[in-house]
């Protein structure tokens, strides 16, 4: 007897949906480890999630294990930025989950903020999926840049001989491990208008 092709292995079925407040820093850290990325501070995760405009999760239906995640921040008017596109690389077809996460995220951004510009800083393996969704690397020569430290700024008034030197903070070197969550991401910045 042949098996009905419509009957699927339930352990492989995945639900991808907009998920506000249903993901924890612990779950995200577990997913980061699966993706060969370092864990992040749980307090920072809480703040990041609190300031997230929309997030989308992918979970196994069988046990609700988090296998994919993406989030976007926004000024809720002109711009949105996609962060933390994570998919368990051990899945049989991780690119399908990645594509679905992005489809739903972009649909939600288009619904909530029509016409906004969407950008993402993405490592090389993520770029083909982003290009397939009409993201363009370095449009018009625009490149993403990451602030890595500070410098002394001399502020002066054209009508005054007074000037001030302001130290914003201590410069940080890359070797100190002081990079932000953008660590390991290289330009190009991929952008799309939706």
mmCIF file of C-alpha atoms in Angstrom:
data_model
loop_
_atom_site.group_PDB
_atom_site.id
_atom_site.type_symbol
_atom_site.label_atom_id
_atom_site.label_comp_id
_atom_site.label_asym_id
_atom_site.label_seq_id
_atom_site.Cartn_x
_atom_site.Cartn_y
_atom_site.Cartn_z
ATOM 1 C CA UNK A 1 0.000 0.000 0.000
ATOM 2 C CA UNK A 2 1.397 3.400 -0.951
ATOM 3 C CA UNK A 3 1.348 6.257 1.492
ATOM 4 C CA UNK A 4 -0.890 9.219 0.770
ATOM 5 C CA UNK A 5 1.423 12.013 -0.463
ATOM 6 C CA UNK A 6 -0.692 14.549 1.437
ATOM 7 C CA UNK A 7 0.160 12.921 4.766
ATOM 8 C CA UNK A 8 3.405 14.418 6.017
ATOM 9 C CA UNK A 9 5.761 13.664 8.830
ATOM 10 C CA UNK A 10 4.373 15.983 11.517
ATOM 11 C CA UNK A 11 7.834 16.346 13.089
ATOM 12 C CA UNK A 12 8.904 18.286 9.986
ATOM 13 C CA UNK A 13 5.901 20.616 9.716
ATOM 14 C CA UNK A 14 6.698 24.217 10.544
ATOM 15 C CA UNK A 15 4.521 27.190 11.492
ATOM 16 C CA UNK A 16 5.893 30.565 10.427
ATOM 17 C CA UNK A 17 4.066 33.613 11.770
ATOM 18 C CA UNK A 18 4.279 37.111 13.166
ATOM 19 C CA UNK A 19 5.073 36.594 16.818
ATOM 20 C CA UNK A 20 5.054 39.529 19.186
ATOM 21 C CA UNK A 21 6.088 38.579 22.702
ATOM 22 C CA UNK A 22 6.261 34.839 22.167
ATOM 23 C CA UNK A 23 10.008 34.362 21.885
ATOM 24 C CA UNK A 24 12.566 34.440 24.694
ATOM 25 C CA UNK A 25 16.215 35.379 24.838
ATOM 26 C CA UNK A 26 17.026 31.810 25.894
ATOM 27 C CA UNK A 27 15.366 30.412 22.774
ATOM 28 C CA UNK A 28 17.158 32.928 20.580
ATOM 29 C CA UNK A 29 20.498 32.085 22.183
ATOM 30 C CA UNK A 30 19.895 28.385 21.482
ATOM 31 C CA UNK A 31 19.182 29.250 17.846
ATOM 32 C CA UNK A 32 22.289 31.458 17.665
ATOM 33 C CA UNK A 33 24.428 28.540 18.869
ATOM 34 C CA UNK A 34 22.918 26.283 16.178
ATOM 35 C CA UNK A 35 23.852 28.971 13.639
ATOM 36 C CA UNK A 36 27.473 29.064 14.917
ATOM 37 C CA UNK A 37 27.028 32.525 16.398
ATOM 38 C CA UNK A 38 27.801 33.617 19.957
ATOM 39 C CA UNK A 39 25.104 33.874 22.601
ATOM 40 C CA UNK A 40 23.963 37.347 23.573
ATOM 41 C CA UNK A 41 23.243 38.887 26.953
ATOM 42 C CA UNK A 42 19.646 38.099 27.997
ATOM 43 C CA UNK A 43 19.032 41.658 29.217
ATOM 44 C CA UNK A 44 20.138 43.004 25.848
ATOM 45 C CA UNK A 45 17.832 40.528 24.106
ATOM 46 C CA UNK A 46 14.946 41.783 26.257
ATOM 47 C CA UNK A 47 15.679 45.389 25.312
ATOM 48 C CA UNK A 48 16.121 44.525 21.628
ATOM 49 C CA UNK A 49 12.838 42.611 21.530
ATOM 50 C CA UNK A 50 11.071 45.423 23.374
ATOM 51 C CA UNK A 51 12.249 47.875 20.691
ATOM 52 C CA UNK A 52 11.386 45.571 17.797
ATOM 53 C CA UNK A 53 8.647 46.737 15.438
ATOM 54 C CA UNK A 54 7.795 43.249 14.176
ATOM 55 C CA UNK A 55 9.291 39.779 14.535
ATOM 56 C CA UNK A 56 8.520 36.534 12.765
ATOM 57 C CA UNK A 57 9.215 33.072 14.155
ATOM 58 C CA UNK A 58 9.332 29.593 12.662
ATOM 59 C CA UNK A 59 8.580 26.722 15.027
ATOM 60 C CA UNK A 60 8.196 22.983 14.631
ATOM 61 C CA UNK A 61 4.551 22.039 15.094
ATOM 62 C CA UNK A 62 5.470 18.863 16.950
ATOM 63 C CA UNK A 63 7.138 20.501 19.969
ATOM 64 C CA UNK A 64 7.210 24.280 19.238
ATOM 65 C CA UNK A 65 11.019 24.301 18.963
ATOM 66 C CA UNK A 66 12.225 27.625 17.555
ATOM 67 C CA UNK A 67 13.958 26.908 14.239
ATOM 68 C CA UNK A 68 13.836 30.341 12.609
ATOM 69 C CA UNK A 69 13.608 34.002 13.545
ATOM 70 C CA UNK A 70 13.837 37.461 12.024
ATOM 71 C CA UNK A 71 12.948 40.898 13.354
ATOM 72 C CA UNK A 72 12.732 44.473 12.107
ATOM 73 C CA UNK A 73 13.105 47.829 13.792
ATOM 74 C CA UNK A 74 11.554 50.958 12.330
ATOM 75 C CA UNK A 75 10.917 54.662 12.746
ATOM 76 C CA UNK A 76 7.355 53.680 11.718
ATOM 77 C CA UNK A 77 7.369 56.158 8.855
ATOM 78 C CA UNK A 78 10.244 56.052 6.395
ATOM 79 C CA UNK A 79 12.671 53.251 7.233
ATOM 80 C CA UNK A 80 12.900 49.738 8.596
ATOM 81 C CA UNK A 81 15.955 47.577 9.226
ATOM 82 C CA UNK A 82 15.962 43.790 9.307
ATOM 83 C CA UNK A 83 18.016 42.107 12.038
ATOM 84 C CA UNK A 84 18.837 38.640 13.312
ATOM 85 C CA UNK A 85 17.807 36.484 10.364
ATOM 86 C CA UNK A 86 18.426 33.067 11.916
ATOM 87 C CA UNK A 87 17.498 29.623 10.588
ATOM 88 C CA UNK A 88 18.609 26.266 11.970
ATOM 89 C CA UNK A 89 21.136 25.097 9.345
ATOM 90 C CA UNK A 90 20.447 21.432 10.175
ATOM 91 C CA UNK A 91 16.951 21.602 8.678
ATOM 92 C CA UNK A 92 16.483 19.619 5.462
ATOM 93 C CA UNK A 93 15.728 22.830 3.503
ATOM 94 C CA UNK A 94 16.728 25.864 5.593
ATOM 95 C CA UNK A 95 16.490 28.184 2.577
ATOM 96 C CA UNK A 96 12.726 27.544 2.376
ATOM 97 C CA UNK A 97 12.240 28.574 6.004
ATOM 98 C CA UNK A 98 14.468 31.629 5.481
ATOM 99 C CA UNK A 99 12.446 32.641 2.423
ATOM 100 C CA UNK A 100 9.145 32.254 4.282
ATOM 101 C CA UNK A 101 10.392 34.280 7.277
ATOM 102 C CA UNK A 102 11.376 37.123 4.968
ATOM 103 C CA UNK A 103 8.151 36.904 2.922
ATOM 104 C CA UNK A 104 6.019 37.287 6.036
ATOM 105 C CA UNK A 105 8.207 40.017 7.530
ATOM 106 C CA UNK A 106 8.142 42.074 4.321
ATOM 107 C CA UNK A 107 4.389 41.585 3.931
ATOM 108 C CA UNK A 108 3.869 42.841 7.487
ATOM 109 C CA UNK A 109 6.149 45.859 6.940
ATOM 110 C CA UNK A 110 4.349 46.693 3.683
ATOM 111 C CA UNK A 111 0.988 46.480 5.454
ATOM 112 C CA UNK A 112 2.050 48.586 8.451
ATOM 113 C CA UNK A 113 4.379 51.115 6.746
ATOM 114 C CA UNK A 114 3.541 51.308 3.022
ATOM 115 C CA UNK A 115 6.381 52.669 0.899
ATOM 116 C CA UNK A 116 9.058 52.531 3.583
ATOM 117 C CA UNK A 117 12.657 51.744 2.724
ATOM 118 C CA UNK A 118 13.847 48.417 4.130
ATOM 119 C CA UNK A 119 17.520 47.620 4.675
ATOM 120 C CA UNK A 120 19.382 44.626 6.005
ATOM 121 C CA UNK A 121 23.003 43.955 6.836
ATOM 122 C CA UNK A 122 23.576 40.389 5.766
ATOM 123 C CA UNK A 123 26.405 37.878 5.694
ATOM 124 C CA UNK A 124 27.232 36.368 2.321
ATOM 125 C CA UNK A 125 25.177 33.140 2.773
ATOM 126 C CA UNK A 126 21.984 35.174 3.318
ATOM 127 C CA UNK A 127 22.384 37.399 0.263
ATOM 128 C CA UNK A 128 20.908 35.137 -2.470
ATOM 129 C CA UNK A 129 17.612 34.814 -0.565
ATOM 130 C CA UNK A 130 17.540 38.583 -0.096
ATOM 131 C CA UNK A 131 18.257 39.279 -3.757
ATOM 132 C CA UNK A 132 15.394 36.934 -4.689
ATOM 133 C CA UNK A 133 13.111 39.246 -2.664
ATOM 134 C CA UNK A 134 14.256 42.318 -4.655
ATOM 135 C CA UNK A 135 16.897 43.530 -2.219
ATOM 136 C CA UNK A 136 19.647 45.341 -4.091
ATOM 137 C CA UNK A 137 23.244 45.550 -2.866
ATOM 138 C CA UNK A 138 24.651 49.066 -2.539
ATOM 139 C CA UNK A 139 21.895 50.943 -4.423
ATOM 140 C CA UNK A 140 23.251 54.210 -5.761
ATOM 141 C CA UNK A 141 26.546 53.580 -3.987
ATOM 142 C CA UNK A 142 24.935 53.529 -0.525
ATOM 143 C CA UNK A 143 26.931 51.285 1.805
ATOM 144 C CA UNK A 144 26.301 50.323 5.381
ATOM 145 C CA UNK A 145 28.873 51.424 7.889
ATOM 146 C CA UNK A 146 29.298 50.438 11.526
ATOM 147 C CA UNK A 147 30.477 52.887 14.156
ATOM 148 C CA UNK A 148 33.426 51.339 16.008
ATOM 149 C CA UNK A 149 34.547 54.048 18.398
ATOM 150 C CA UNK A 150 34.746 57.730 19.031
ATOM 151 C CA UNK A 151 37.100 60.547 18.440
ATOM 152 C CA UNK A 152 37.733 63.974 19.856
ATOM 153 C CA UNK A 153 35.655 66.597 18.114
ATOM 154 C CA UNK A 154 36.570 70.271 18.094
ATOM 155 C CA UNK A 155 33.476 72.429 18.266
ATOM 156 C CA UNK A 156 33.813 76.126 17.545
ATOM 157 C CA UNK A 157 31.485 79.048 16.979
ATOM 158 C CA UNK A 158 32.318 81.146 13.922
ATOM 159 C CA UNK A 159 31.564 84.315 15.907
ATOM 160 C CA UNK A 160 33.626 83.336 18.911
ATOM 161 C CA UNK A 161 37.227 82.573 19.638
ATOM 162 C CA UNK A 162 36.096 79.990 22.189
ATOM 163 C CA UNK A 163 36.363 76.354 21.227
ATOM 164 C CA UNK A 164 35.771 73.156 23.080
ATOM 165 C CA UNK A 165 37.105 69.655 22.719
ATOM 166 C CA UNK A 166 34.535 67.041 23.498
ATOM 167 C CA UNK A 167 35.433 63.407 24.053
ATOM 168 C CA UNK A 168 32.483 61.240 23.188
ATOM 169 C CA UNK A 169 34.080 58.063 24.502
ATOM 170 C CA UNK A 170 37.124 55.884 24.211
ATOM 171 C CA UNK A 171 37.885 54.442 20.792
ATOM 172 C CA UNK A 172 37.455 50.704 20.658
ATOM 173 C CA UNK A 173 39.621 48.391 18.669
ATOM 174 C CA UNK A 174 38.239 45.417 16.801
ATOM 175 C CA UNK A 175 40.645 43.140 18.652
ATOM 176 C CA UNK A 176 38.969 43.971 21.967
ATOM 177 C CA UNK A 177 35.878 42.049 20.906
ATOM 178 C CA UNK A 178 33.808 45.191 21.257
ATOM 179 C CA UNK A 179 31.819 44.851 18.065
ATOM 180 C CA UNK A 180 28.060 45.080 18.122
ATOM 181 C CA UNK A 181 25.669 42.382 16.978
ATOM 182 C CA UNK A 182 26.777 43.291 13.446
ATOM 183 C CA UNK A 183 29.966 41.324 14.109
ATOM 184 C CA UNK A 184 30.858 39.164 11.156
ATOM 185 C CA UNK A 185 28.504 40.983 8.789
ATOM 186 C CA UNK A 186 30.110 42.583 5.807
ATOM 187 C CA UNK A 187 28.610 45.128 3.481
ATOM 188 C CA UNK A 188 26.888 45.293 1.081
ATOM 189 C CA UNK A 189 23.828 46.749 2.657
ATOM 190 C CA UNK A 190 20.858 45.316 0.851
ATOM 191 C CA UNK A 191 17.887 47.653 0.437
ATOM 192 C CA UNK A 192 14.426 47.542 -1.036
ATOM 193 C CA UNK A 193 11.484 49.899 -1.132
ATOM 194 C CA UNK A 194 8.169 48.270 -0.339
#
